[in-house]
Amino acid sequence: MSQLARLSKGTTAARTRWAAAAGTVAVGAGVALGELLAALLSPGLSPVTALGGAVIDAVPPGVKDLAVSWFGTADKAVLIASIGLVTLALAAVAGILEDRRPGAGVVLAGVAGAAGLAAVMTRAQSVQLAALAPVAAAALAMALLRLLARRLAAWNPAGGRVKETAPLARRSFLQFLGLGAAGAALAGIVTAVIRRAGSLAASARSALSLPAPTTPAQAIPDGAALDVPGISPLVTPNPDFYRIDTALIVPTLSPEDWTLKVRGMVDREIELSFAELLAKPMTARHITIACVSNEVGGDLIGNALWLGWPVRELLALAGPKDGADMVLSVSSDGWTAGTPLEALTDVRDALLAVGMNGEPLPLEHGFPVRMIVPGLYGYVSATKWLTELKVTRFAEDQGYWTPRGWSALGPIKTQSRIDVPRQGTTVKAGTVQFGGVAWAQHRGVSRVELRVDRGPWQEADLAPGISKDTWVQWRHGLELGPGQHEIQVRATDSSGTAQPEQKTPVAPDGATGYHTVTVTAG
């Protein structure tokens, strides 16, 4: 290759890189402006989170399960980061297109803006002002991209003699590129500050004093919390409690404006304010809740002390009509859960929860009000940021996950977990102390057993449970000789039914199988 050809190829490659940078900065500035406007005008919804919500709605259930399996409670951050990477890639393509075929890159940016607008307008929490964010974002991205492309063309034309104005165009291009990048960064910082400091819900939560329960929590029996290092705590601290939901921005609801509507197949429609709810006789209960996506041995489960008003009392005031068999609970972000009416009207402690472990619900766990229903997986019961209860029928309505392949019902399956020693641990040969938790919510656990290398089952010491609606801790010393050993655990519920050995996936109604760990004794 001649020196002239190599020089030409290098110049073309450099121009392509600058064109990609122009697209990235232009679209980045547009996205930053959109997020800033969203933080000011519609704090609960932005173009990025709307697109993320649309992705969550569109992907098959198996993809969601895989994401939770890989990333756990970090799945939302991974999704947002993935959207950001895809956006940057498309932005670079738009810049290159605009340089090579003027107008093509602008069209691509406009199409992306239209997708953002469609996503925003179709979300349940959308308001009229929310549309301004994607429109302004697209307008800025398109205008800045066109401007930068023209400056780049004047600085480094496709062919022919370099113009005398090239140095000036180069300076202009770099100035606008730098200003666009700086503006995007500044808008991002301001957006983060607004979202962190501007939450009225956070301020209201900090100022809220919860009423004392009329029905106090069950006393925790002596010995319920075992002294086994590394075992899961009997009561899960709020910061460590798992979070699985579809909200990419935590909804921020003001207690003063919050209302709960009860409608549908009822004798009387009801609208309840937060102040009215707090004035009701409160019940405190330890209840263990779990996500249906919890794999065997997984950590998408936790036990907390909840404070709330029994749902059955509210429904009794509304008067469900004959033929109703389901309550569709609705979140402020549009997410829904279909709960059997029986589970909300029987003697179990299904609550309109306002408190968690002695403090108001954390924002990410549903402040100001969420549902807690013992014995049912969260996808059919544990609606956060609750705003509506619709009494209806399973034949007429479906919760969010049911049409996506999940069971309409969701009773929690009996499960057990080895917390210590963990998978792959090396231990000293001899008596090794094992410990963990087991659960069979609303049935209770009667026995936990372990076996070594598929040998005979050995019954573990079972701590007294707080109630049949909470998990229990267990421990057992196993004699392990030198070498590698497989340890399995199983639980039996109060009816005498042991958890099944057959391993099944989480879909469509919860995983089964024995939690198994391998340890090496030496």
Short mmCIF file of C-alpha atoms in Angstrom, two decimals:
data_model
loop_
_atom_site.label_atom_id
_atom_site.label_comp_id
_atom_site.label_asym_id
_atom_site.label_seq_id
_atom_site.Cartn_x
_atom_site.Cartn_y
_atom_site.Cartn_z
CA MET A 1 0.00 0.00 0.00
CA SER A 2 1.39 3.40 -1.01
CA GLN A 3 2.03 6.11 1.55
CA LEU A 4 -0.79 8.18 0.01
CA ALA A 5 -3.25 5.25 0.35
CA ARG A 6 -2.22 4.67 3.95
CA LEU A 7 -2.66 8.36 4.70
CA SER A 8 -6.10 8.36 3.08
CA LYS A 9 -7.16 5.28 5.03
CA GLY A 10 -5.95 6.83 8.29
CA THR A 11 -7.81 10.06 7.55
CA THR A 12 -11.04 8.14 6.82
CA ALA A 13 -10.71 6.12 10.03
CA ALA A 14 -10.07 9.27 12.07
CA ARG A 15 -13.11 10.94 10.56
CA THR A 16 -15.25 7.90 11.35
CA ARG A 17 -14.13 8.07 14.98
CA TRP A 18 -14.95 11.76 15.18
CA ALA A 19 -18.35 11.11 13.58
CA ALA A 20 -19.06 8.39 16.14
CA ALA A 21 -18.03 10.75 18.92
CA ALA A 22 -20.37 13.41 17.52
CA GLY A 23 -23.29 10.97 17.58
CA THR A 24 -22.46 9.81 21.10
CA VAL A 25 -22.27 13.35 22.45
CA ALA A 26 -25.39 14.54 20.64
CA VAL A 27 -27.55 11.63 21.78
CA GLY A 28 -25.96 11.65 25.24
CA ALA A 29 -26.84 15.32 25.64
CA GLY A 30 -30.39 14.62 24.50
CA VAL A 31 -30.79 11.72 26.95
CA ALA A 32 -29.36 13.81 29.78
CA LEU A 33 -31.81 16.63 29.05
CA GLY A 34 -34.69 14.16 28.93
CA GLU A 35 -33.75 12.65 32.30
CA LEU A 36 -33.36 16.12 33.83
CA LEU A 37 -36.79 17.24 32.62
CA ALA A 38 -38.29 13.96 33.82
CA ALA A 39 -36.80 14.48 37.29
CA LEU A 40 -38.46 17.89 37.41
CA LEU A 41 -41.78 17.12 35.73
CA SER A 42 -42.45 13.39 36.30
CA PRO A 43 -40.14 12.04 39.02
CA GLY A 44 -41.59 8.54 38.83
CA LEU A 45 -41.05 8.11 35.10
CA SER A 46 -38.31 8.98 32.64
CA PRO A 47 -37.59 8.01 29.02
CA VAL A 48 -34.86 5.58 30.09
CA THR A 49 -36.93 3.85 32.77
CA ALA A 50 -39.96 3.80 30.47
CA LEU A 51 -37.93 1.97 27.84
CA GLY A 52 -36.63 -0.34 30.54
CA GLY A 53 -40.17 -1.07 31.68
CA ALA A 54 -41.20 -1.79 28.11
CA VAL A 55 -38.29 -4.23 27.81
CA ILE A 56 -39.33 -5.98 31.03
CA ASP A 57 -42.89 -6.26 29.73
CA ALA A 58 -41.76 -7.63 26.38
CA VAL A 59 -39.14 -10.21 27.31
CA PRO A 60 -40.19 -13.85 27.82
CA PRO A 61 -40.42 -15.02 31.46
CA GLY A 62 -37.35 -17.19 30.97
CA VAL A 63 -35.20 -14.14 30.28
CA LYS A 64 -36.43 -12.50 33.47
CA ASP A 65 -35.64 -15.66 35.45
CA LEU A 66 -32.17 -15.81 33.92
CA ALA A 67 -31.50 -12.17 34.82
CA VAL A 68 -32.57 -12.71 38.43
CA SER A 69 -30.51 -15.92 38.58
CA TRP A 70 -27.39 -14.18 37.27
CA PHE A 71 -27.65 -10.78 38.89
CA GLY A 72 -30.11 -11.20 41.79
CA THR A 73 -31.37 -7.88 43.15
CA ALA A 74 -28.87 -6.03 40.89
CA ASP A 75 -30.95 -6.96 37.82
CA LYS A 76 -32.39 -3.44 37.49
CA ALA A 77 -28.98 -1.78 37.53
CA VAL A 78 -27.78 -4.25 34.90
CA LEU A 79 -30.82 -3.50 32.72
CA ILE A 80 -30.28 0.26 32.94
CA ALA A 81 -26.58 -0.19 32.15
CA SER A 82 -27.47 -2.39 29.17
CA ILE A 83 -29.90 0.22 27.87
CA GLY A 84 -27.12 2.79 28.23
CA LEU A 85 -24.64 0.68 26.27
CA VAL A 86 -27.15 0.00 23.49
CA THR A 87 -27.99 3.71 23.36
CA LEU A 88 -24.31 4.64 23.06
CA ALA A 89 -23.83 2.11 20.27
CA LEU A 90 -26.84 3.43 18.35
CA ALA A 91 -25.67 6.98 18.95
CA ALA A 92 -22.27 6.19 17.42
CA VAL A 93 -24.00 4.60 14.42
CA ALA A 94 -26.20 7.69 14.06
CA GLY A 95 -23.13 9.92 14.02
CA ILE A 96 -21.42 7.85 11.34
CA LEU A 97 -24.59 7.71 9.24
CA GLU A 98 -25.11 11.44 9.49
CA ASP A 99 -21.55 12.09 8.32
CA ARG A 100 -21.77 9.73 5.35
CA ARG A 101 -25.42 10.29 4.38
CA PRO A 102 -26.63 13.62 5.76
CA GLY A 103 -30.09 13.24 7.26
CA ALA A 104 -29.88 9.50 7.89
CA GLY A 105 -28.40 9.85 11.38
CA VAL A 106 -30.92 12.53 12.32
CA VAL A 107 -33.73 10.21 11.24
CA LEU A 108 -32.31 7.41 13.40
CA ALA A 109 -32.14 9.75 16.39
CA GLY A 110 -35.72 10.81 15.71
CA VAL A 111 -36.91 7.21 15.56
CA ALA A 112 -35.22 6.52 18.90
CA GLY A 113 -36.94 9.58 20.34
CA ALA A 114 -40.29 8.38 19.05
CA ALA A 115 -39.70 5.02 20.73
CA GLY A 116 -38.95 6.82 23.99
CA LEU A 117 -42.12 8.90 23.65
CA ALA A 118 -44.23 5.80 22.96
CA ALA A 119 -42.74 4.03 25.98
CA VAL A 120 -43.41 7.00 28.26
CA MET A 121 -46.99 7.51 27.10
CA THR A 122 -47.91 3.85 27.49
CA ARG A 123 -46.68 3.42 31.08
CA ALA A 124 -49.33 3.31 33.78
CA GLN A 125 -47.77 6.16 35.78
CA SER A 126 -47.53 8.49 32.78
CA VAL A 127 -48.77 12.07 33.08
CA GLN A 128 -49.15 14.68 30.34
CA LEU A 129 -45.98 16.55 31.31
CA ALA A 130 -43.97 13.32 31.02
CA ALA A 131 -44.17 13.58 27.21
CA LEU A 132 -42.02 16.72 27.23
CA ALA A 133 -38.92 14.80 28.31
CA PRO A 134 -38.57 12.44 25.32
CA VAL A 135 -39.66 15.16 22.87
CA ALA A 136 -37.05 17.61 24.18
CA ALA A 137 -34.44 14.85 24.28
CA ALA A 138 -35.02 13.91 20.65
CA ALA A 139 -35.10 17.54 19.50
CA LEU A 140 -31.76 18.36 21.16
CA ALA A 141 -30.10 15.16 19.94
CA MET A 142 -31.21 15.74 16.35
CA ALA A 143 -30.21 19.43 16.30
CA LEU A 144 -26.83 18.88 17.93
CA LEU A 145 -26.06 15.90 15.70
CA ARG A 146 -26.81 17.93 12.56
CA LEU A 147 -24.69 20.82 13.81
CA LEU A 148 -21.71 18.63 14.66
CA ALA A 149 -21.95 16.75 11.36
CA ARG A 150 -21.80 20.00 9.40
CA ARG A 151 -18.80 21.23 11.39
CA LEU A 152 -17.07 17.89 10.83
CA ALA A 153 -17.75 18.05 7.08
CA ALA A 154 -16.28 21.56 6.89
CA TRP A 155 -13.22 20.51 8.87
CA ASN A 156 -12.50 17.26 7.02
CA PRO A 157 -14.43 17.09 3.70
CA ALA A 158 -14.92 13.77 1.98
CA GLY A 159 -12.67 14.61 -0.90
CA GLY A 160 -11.06 17.33 -2.90
CA ARG A 161 -9.01 20.25 -1.72
CA VAL A 162 -9.11 21.12 1.98
CA LYS A 163 -10.89 24.40 2.50
CA GLU A 164 -9.10 27.39 3.97
CA THR A 165 -11.76 27.50 6.68
CA ALA A 166 -10.90 23.97 7.90
CA PRO A 167 -8.96 25.10 11.00
CA LEU A 168 -11.87 27.30 12.05
CA ALA A 169 -14.37 24.48 11.42
CA ARG A 170 -12.16 22.09 13.38
CA ARG A 171 -12.09 24.50 16.33
CA SER A 172 -15.85 24.97 16.11
CA PHE A 173 -16.48 21.21 15.93
CA LEU A 174 -14.33 20.49 18.98
CA GLN A 175 -15.89 23.37 20.93
CA PHE A 176 -19.45 22.15 20.30
CA LEU A 177 -18.37 18.57 21.01
CA GLY A 178 -16.85 19.61 24.32
CA LEU A 179 -19.81 21.81 25.27
CA GLY A 180 -22.22 18.99 24.47
CA ALA A 181 -20.29 16.50 26.58
CA ALA A 182 -19.96 18.94 29.46
CA GLY A 183 -23.65 19.80 29.28
CA ALA A 184 -24.60 16.13 29.34
CA ALA A 185 -22.38 15.51 32.37
CA LEU A 186 -23.77 18.55 34.20
CA ALA A 187 -27.36 17.56 33.46
CA GLY A 188 -26.63 14.06 34.76
CA ILE A 189 -25.20 15.41 38.01
CA VAL A 190 -28.13 17.80 38.53
CA THR A 191 -30.58 14.99 37.81
CA ALA A 192 -28.94 12.77 40.41
CA VAL A 193 -29.04 15.56 42.98
CA ILE A 194 -32.71 16.30 42.29
CA ARG A 195 -33.70 12.64 42.58
CA ARG A 196 -31.72 12.17 45.76
CA ALA A 197 -32.80 15.32 47.57
CA GLY A 198 -36.17 16.10 46.02
CA SER A 199 -38.16 13.15 47.23
CA LEU A 200 -41.10 14.39 49.26
CA ALA A 201 -41.84 10.79 50.09
CA ALA A 202 -38.47 10.38 51.81
CA SER A 203 -39.08 13.50 53.90
CA ALA A 204 -42.60 12.40 54.77
CA ARG A 205 -41.35 8.95 55.74
CA SER A 206 -38.70 10.42 58.02
CA ALA A 207 -41.32 12.52 59.79
CA LEU A 208 -43.86 9.71 60.15
CA SER A 209 -44.62 8.13 63.52
CA LEU A 210 -46.30 4.75 63.34
CA PRO A 211 -49.20 3.95 65.66
CA ALA A 212 -48.82 1.26 68.29
CA PRO A 213 -50.40 -2.03 67.29
CA THR A 214 -53.76 -2.91 68.82
CA THR A 215 -52.81 -6.54 68.25
CA PRO A 216 -49.13 -6.88 69.24
CA ALA A 217 -46.73 -9.20 67.47
CA GLN A 218 -46.27 -12.75 68.61
CA ALA A 219 -43.63 -13.16 71.28
CA ILE A 220 -40.40 -14.62 69.92
CA PRO A 221 -39.89 -17.94 71.71
CA ASP A 222 -36.74 -18.56 73.71
CA GLY A 223 -34.21 -20.32 71.53
CA ALA A 224 -35.79 -19.25 68.23
CA ALA A 225 -32.56 -17.56 67.20
CA LEU A 226 -29.75 -20.14 67.18
CA ASP A 227 -26.16 -19.26 68.01
CA VAL A 228 -24.64 -20.58 64.79
CA PRO A 229 -22.10 -18.24 63.13
CA GLY A 230 -23.11 -17.43 59.57
CA ILE A 231 -26.73 -18.55 59.85
CA SER A 232 -29.40 -16.20 58.45
CA PRO A 233 -30.77 -13.91 61.18
CA LEU A 234 -34.21 -14.81 62.47
CA VAL A 235 -35.46 -11.34 61.47
CA THR A 236 -33.96 -9.90 58.30
CA PRO A 237 -32.72 -6.29 58.65
CA ASN A 238 -34.38 -3.87 56.24
CA PRO A 239 -31.16 -3.03 54.32
CA ASP A 240 -30.57 -6.76 53.70
CA PHE A 241 -34.13 -7.62 52.69
CA TYR A 242 -34.40 -8.80 49.10
CA ARG A 243 -36.07 -6.55 46.52
CA ILE A 244 -37.64 -7.91 43.34
CA ASP A 245 -40.08 -5.76 41.34
CA THR A 246 -40.42 -4.11 37.93
CA ALA A 247 -39.92 -0.50 39.07
CA LEU A 248 -36.71 0.96 37.62
CA ILE A 249 -37.31 4.18 39.54
CA VAL A 250 -38.67 3.68 43.04
CA PRO A 251 -42.13 5.31 43.10
CA THR A 252 -42.26 8.26 45.50
CA LEU A 253 -45.79 8.60 46.81
CA SER A 254 -46.78 11.35 49.22
CA PRO A 255 -48.77 9.98 52.17
CA GLU A 256 -50.90 13.12 52.11
CA ASP A 257 -52.01 12.43 48.55
CA TRP A 258 -52.14 8.64 48.78
CA THR A 259 -55.48 6.87 48.57
CA LEU A 260 -56.51 3.26 48.28
CA LYS A 261 -59.58 2.51 46.19
CA VAL A 262 -61.63 -0.65 46.53
CA ARG A 263 -63.89 -1.32 43.56
CA GLY A 264 -65.23 -4.04 41.30
CA MET A 265 -67.58 -6.76 42.52
CA VAL A 266 -68.41 -5.10 45.83
CA ASP A 267 -71.55 -3.77 47.48
CA ARG A 268 -69.83 -0.51 48.37
CA GLU A 269 -66.83 1.14 46.71
CA ILE A 270 -64.39 2.53 49.23
CA GLU A 271 -61.65 5.15 49.10
CA LEU A 272 -59.26 5.20 52.03
CA SER A 273 -56.74 7.93 52.85
CA PHE A 274 -53.44 7.30 54.58
CA ALA A 275 -54.56 9.15 57.70
CA GLU A 276 -57.71 7.01 57.82
CA LEU A 277 -55.62 3.87 57.43
CA LEU A 278 -53.30 4.83 60.30
CA ALA A 279 -56.35 5.38 62.51
CA LYS A 280 -57.45 1.76 62.07
CA PRO A 281 -56.59 -0.89 64.69
CA MET A 282 -53.16 -2.10 63.65
CA THR A 283 -51.81 -5.64 63.78
CA ALA A 284 -48.11 -6.50 64.10
CA ARG A 285 -46.95 -9.86 62.75
CA HIS A 286 -43.69 -11.59 61.87
CA ILE A 287 -44.20 -12.94 58.35
CA THR A 288 -41.72 -14.52 55.96
CA ILE A 289 -42.22 -13.62 52.30
CA ALA A 290 -40.49 -15.10 49.26
CA CYS A 291 -40.12 -14.45 45.54
CA VAL A 292 -41.24 -17.16 43.14
CA SER A 293 -37.92 -16.64 41.33
CA ASN A 294 -36.02 -17.92 44.36
CA GLU A 295 -33.89 -20.87 43.24
CA VAL A 296 -33.33 -23.81 45.57
CA GLY A 297 -30.90 -22.46 48.18
CA GLY A 298 -31.46 -18.88 46.99
CA ASP A 299 -31.69 -15.70 49.05
CA LEU A 300 -34.82 -14.10 47.58
CA ILE A 301 -36.63 -14.61 50.88
CA GLY A 302 -36.76 -12.73 54.18
CA ASN A 303 -38.55 -12.53 57.50
CA ALA A 304 -39.71 -9.21 58.93
CA LEU A 305 -42.01 -7.70 61.53
CA TRP A 306 -44.84 -6.07 59.60
CA LEU A 307 -47.35 -3.56 60.92
CA GLY A 308 -50.66 -3.05 59.15
CA TRP A 309 -54.43 -3.29 59.02
CA PRO A 310 -55.87 -6.70 58.10
CA VAL A 311 -57.08 -6.73 54.50
CA ARG A 312 -60.10 -8.82 55.50
CA GLU A 313 -61.46 -5.93 57.55
CA LEU A 314 -61.31 -3.55 54.60
CA LEU A 315 -62.92 -6.08 52.28
CA ALA A 316 -65.64 -6.74 54.85
CA LEU A 317 -66.54 -3.05 54.68
CA ALA A 318 -66.70 -3.21 50.88
CA GLY A 319 -68.76 -6.41 50.84
CA PRO A 320 -67.52 -8.74 48.05
CA LYS A 321 -70.36 -10.02 45.88
CA ASP A 322 -71.18 -13.66 45.27
CA GLY A 323 -69.06 -15.14 42.52
CA ALA A 324 -65.96 -13.06 43.23
CA ASP A 325 -62.87 -15.19 43.79
CA MET A 326 -59.92 -12.87 43.18
CA VAL A 327 -58.61 -9.45 44.21
CA LEU A 328 -56.47 -7.62 41.67
CA SER A 329 -54.11 -5.33 43.58
CA VAL A 330 -52.60 -2.45 41.62
CA SER A 331 -49.34 -0.61 42.21
CA SER A 332 -48.82 3.06 41.41
CA ASP A 333 -46.54 2.00 38.53
CA GLY A 334 -49.26 -0.19 37.02
CA TRP A 335 -47.96 -3.56 38.21
CA THR A 336 -50.71 -5.95 39.31
CA ALA A 337 -51.12 -9.13 41.33
CA GLY A 338 -54.07 -11.48 41.36
CA THR A 339 -54.67 -12.85 44.87
CA PRO A 340 -57.28 -15.46 45.78
CA LEU A 341 -60.09 -13.68 47.63
CA GLU A 342 -60.08 -16.48 50.19
CA ALA A 343 -56.47 -15.71 51.17
CA LEU A 344 -57.46 -12.11 51.94
CA THR A 345 -60.60 -12.91 53.90
CA ASP A 346 -59.65 -15.98 55.97
CA VAL A 347 -57.98 -15.94 59.37
CA ARG A 348 -54.43 -15.52 58.09
CA ASP A 349 -52.80 -12.17 58.75
CA ALA A 350 -52.91 -10.61 55.28
CA LEU A 351 -52.02 -6.97 55.91
CA LEU A 352 -52.12 -3.54 54.35
CA ALA A 353 -48.63 -2.99 55.73
CA VAL A 354 -47.33 0.46 56.71
CA GLY A 355 -44.40 -0.61 58.86
CA MET A 356 -41.42 -2.94 58.56
CA ASN A 357 -39.22 -3.94 61.50
CA GLY A 358 -40.37 -1.07 63.68
CA GLU A 359 -40.13 1.75 61.13
CA PRO A 360 -42.22 3.04 58.21
CA LEU A 361 -41.85 0.96 55.06
CA PRO A 362 -38.63 1.82 53.22
CA LEU A 363 -39.31 3.54 49.89
CA GLU A 364 -37.99 0.56 47.93
CA HIS A 365 -40.23 -1.81 49.87
CA GLY A 366 -43.49 -0.05 49.07
CA PHE A 367 -43.88 3.15 51.11
CA PRO A 368 -46.43 4.23 52.10
CA VAL A 369 -48.49 1.00 51.83
CA ARG A 370 -47.94 -2.50 50.48
CA MET A 371 -49.64 -5.88 50.77
CA ILE A 372 -48.27 -8.79 52.76
CA VAL A 373 -50.03 -12.16 52.48
CA PRO A 374 -48.67 -15.19 54.38
CA GLY A 375 -48.26 -18.35 52.36
CA LEU A 376 -48.26 -16.87 48.86
CA TYR A 377 -45.34 -15.95 46.61
CA GLY A 378 -44.91 -12.22 46.10
CA TYR A 379 -45.92 -12.21 42.44
CA VAL A 380 -49.53 -12.98 43.45
CA SER A 381 -49.70 -11.05 46.69
CA ALA A 382 -46.98 -8.64 47.78
CA THR A 383 -47.94 -5.54 45.79
CA LYS A 384 -45.82 -2.51 46.69
CA TRP A 385 -46.88 1.13 46.41
CA LEU A 386 -50.48 -0.11 46.60
CA THR A 387 -53.21 2.16 45.21
CA GLU A 388 -56.16 -0.05 44.26
CA LEU A 389 -57.93 -3.30 45.09
CA LYS A 390 -60.31 -4.62 42.47
CA VAL A 391 -62.58 -7.45 43.60
CA THR A 392 -63.08 -9.61 40.53
CA ARG A 393 -62.79 -13.15 39.14
CA PHE A 394 -59.82 -15.16 37.86
CA ALA A 395 -61.88 -15.81 34.73
CA GLU A 396 -62.01 -12.07 33.99
CA ASP A 397 -58.72 -10.57 35.22
CA GLN A 398 -55.06 -11.53 35.42
CA GLY A 399 -52.11 -10.26 37.40
CA TYR A 400 -48.98 -8.97 35.66
CA TRP A 401 -47.09 -12.28 35.54
CA THR A 402 -49.93 -14.69 34.80
CA PRO A 403 -50.20 -13.99 31.05
CA ARG A 404 -46.41 -14.29 30.92
CA GLY A 405 -46.55 -17.97 31.75
CA TRP A 406 -46.74 -18.06 35.55
CA SER A 407 -49.38 -19.88 37.57
CA ALA A 408 -52.43 -17.84 38.56
CA LEU A 409 -52.11 -19.20 42.09
CA GLY A 410 -48.89 -19.04 44.04
CA PRO A 411 -48.72 -21.05 47.26
CA ILE A 412 -45.19 -21.07 48.68
CA LYS A 413 -43.58 -24.49 48.56
CA THR A 414 -41.82 -26.15 51.47
CA GLN A 415 -38.10 -25.46 51.23
CA SER A 416 -34.92 -25.56 53.28
CA ARG A 417 -31.47 -24.06 52.91
CA ILE A 418 -27.96 -24.74 54.21
CA ASP A 419 -26.41 -21.44 55.27
CA VAL A 420 -23.21 -22.83 56.84
CA PRO A 421 -20.84 -24.25 55.81
CA ARG A 422 -21.21 -22.75 52.35
CA GLN A 423 -20.64 -24.45 49.04
CA GLY A 424 -16.97 -25.30 48.43
CA THR A 425 -15.86 -24.72 52.03
CA THR A 426 -12.95 -26.67 53.51
CA VAL A 427 -13.68 -27.85 57.08
CA LYS A 428 -11.82 -29.82 59.73
CA ALA A 429 -12.63 -33.53 59.70
CA GLY A 430 -14.77 -34.68 62.60
CA THR A 431 -18.00 -33.15 63.87
CA VAL A 432 -18.97 -30.25 61.61
CA GLN A 433 -21.75 -27.88 62.66
CA PHE A 434 -24.29 -27.21 59.93
CA GLY A 435 -27.04 -24.62 60.13
CA GLY A 436 -29.69 -22.92 58.05
CA VAL A 437 -33.35 -22.07 57.67
CA ALA A 438 -36.50 -23.85 56.50
CA TRP A 439 -39.95 -22.57 55.60
CA ALA A 440 -43.46 -23.72 54.79
CA GLN A 441 -45.43 -20.50 55.23
CA HIS A 442 -48.95 -20.83 56.58
CA ARG A 443 -48.36 -24.54 57.23
CA GLY A 444 -45.29 -24.53 59.45
CA VAL A 445 -42.19 -26.73 59.53
CA SER A 446 -42.26 -29.88 61.66
CA ARG A 447 -38.89 -31.47 60.81
CA VAL A 448 -35.57 -30.79 59.06
CA GLU A 449 -33.18 -33.57 58.06
CA LEU A 450 -29.72 -33.82 56.50
CA ARG A 451 -27.88 -36.60 54.75
CA VAL A 452 -24.24 -37.12 53.79
CA ASP A 453 -23.34 -38.56 50.39
CA ARG A 454 -26.92 -39.82 49.82
CA GLY A 455 -26.80 -41.84 53.04
CA PRO A 456 -29.54 -42.12 55.68
CA TRP A 457 -31.39 -38.99 56.77
CA GLN A 458 -30.42 -37.50 60.14
CA GLU A 459 -32.87 -35.26 61.97
CA ALA A 460 -31.58 -31.78 62.80
CA ASP A 461 -32.30 -29.70 65.88
CA LEU A 462 -35.20 -27.44 64.97
CA ALA A 463 -35.52 -24.11 66.75
CA PRO A 464 -39.01 -23.08 67.88
CA GLY A 465 -40.62 -20.94 65.19
CA ILE A 466 -42.27 -17.61 65.81
CA SER A 467 -45.36 -18.84 63.96
CA LYS A 468 -46.37 -21.07 61.07
CA ASP A 469 -45.99 -17.99 58.83
CA THR A 470 -42.25 -17.57 59.48
CA TRP A 471 -39.16 -19.52 58.63
CA VAL A 472 -37.33 -21.47 61.34
CA GLN A 473 -33.66 -21.98 62.03
CA TRP A 474 -32.05 -25.41 62.37
CA ARG A 475 -28.64 -26.88 63.21
CA HIS A 476 -26.99 -30.27 63.26
CA GLY A 477 -23.52 -31.68 63.78
CA LEU A 478 -22.44 -34.12 61.08
CA GLU A 479 -19.50 -36.51 61.33
CA LEU A 480 -17.33 -36.01 58.24
CA GLY A 481 -14.27 -38.06 57.47
CA PRO A 482 -11.39 -36.75 55.32
CA GLY A 483 -12.34 -36.04 51.72
CA GLN A 484 -15.11 -34.38 49.75
CA HIS A 485 -18.73 -34.79 50.83
CA GLU A 486 -22.15 -33.91 49.45
CA ILE A 487 -24.61 -32.61 52.03
CA GLN A 488 -28.36 -32.33 51.34
CA VAL A 489 -31.21 -30.92 53.42
CA ARG A 490 -34.96 -31.40 53.32
CA ALA A 491 -37.86 -30.05 55.37
CA THR A 492 -41.24 -31.52 56.23
CA ASP A 493 -44.30 -29.36 56.86
CA SER A 494 -46.84 -29.69 59.66
CA SER A 495 -49.05 -31.99 57.58
CA GLY A 496 -46.23 -34.52 57.30
CA THR A 497 -45.48 -33.74 53.65
CA ALA A 498 -41.75 -33.56 52.86
CA GLN A 499 -40.38 -31.23 50.24
CA PRO A 500 -39.89 -33.08 46.93
CA GLU A 501 -36.47 -34.24 45.81
CA GLN A 502 -37.16 -33.71 42.11
CA LYS A 503 -35.47 -30.57 40.89
CA THR A 504 -37.73 -28.21 38.95
CA PRO A 505 -37.19 -24.64 37.72
CA VAL A 506 -38.79 -21.59 39.29
CA ALA A 507 -41.35 -21.26 36.48
CA PRO A 508 -44.28 -21.56 36.52
CA ASP A 509 -44.95 -21.83 40.27
CA GLY A 510 -41.70 -22.06 42.24
CA ALA A 511 -38.59 -24.25 42.33
CA THR A 512 -38.32 -27.63 44.06
CA GLY A 513 -35.45 -29.92 45.01
CA TYR A 514 -32.97 -30.46 47.82
CA HIS A 515 -30.44 -27.75 48.55
CA THR A 516 -27.07 -29.42 48.13
CA VAL A 517 -23.60 -28.23 49.09
CA THR A 518 -20.21 -29.87 48.67
CA VAL A 519 -17.58 -29.46 51.39
CA THR A 520 -14.09 -30.86 51.82
CA ALA A 521 -13.01 -32.25 55.19
CA GLY A 522 -9.32 -32.38 55.94
#
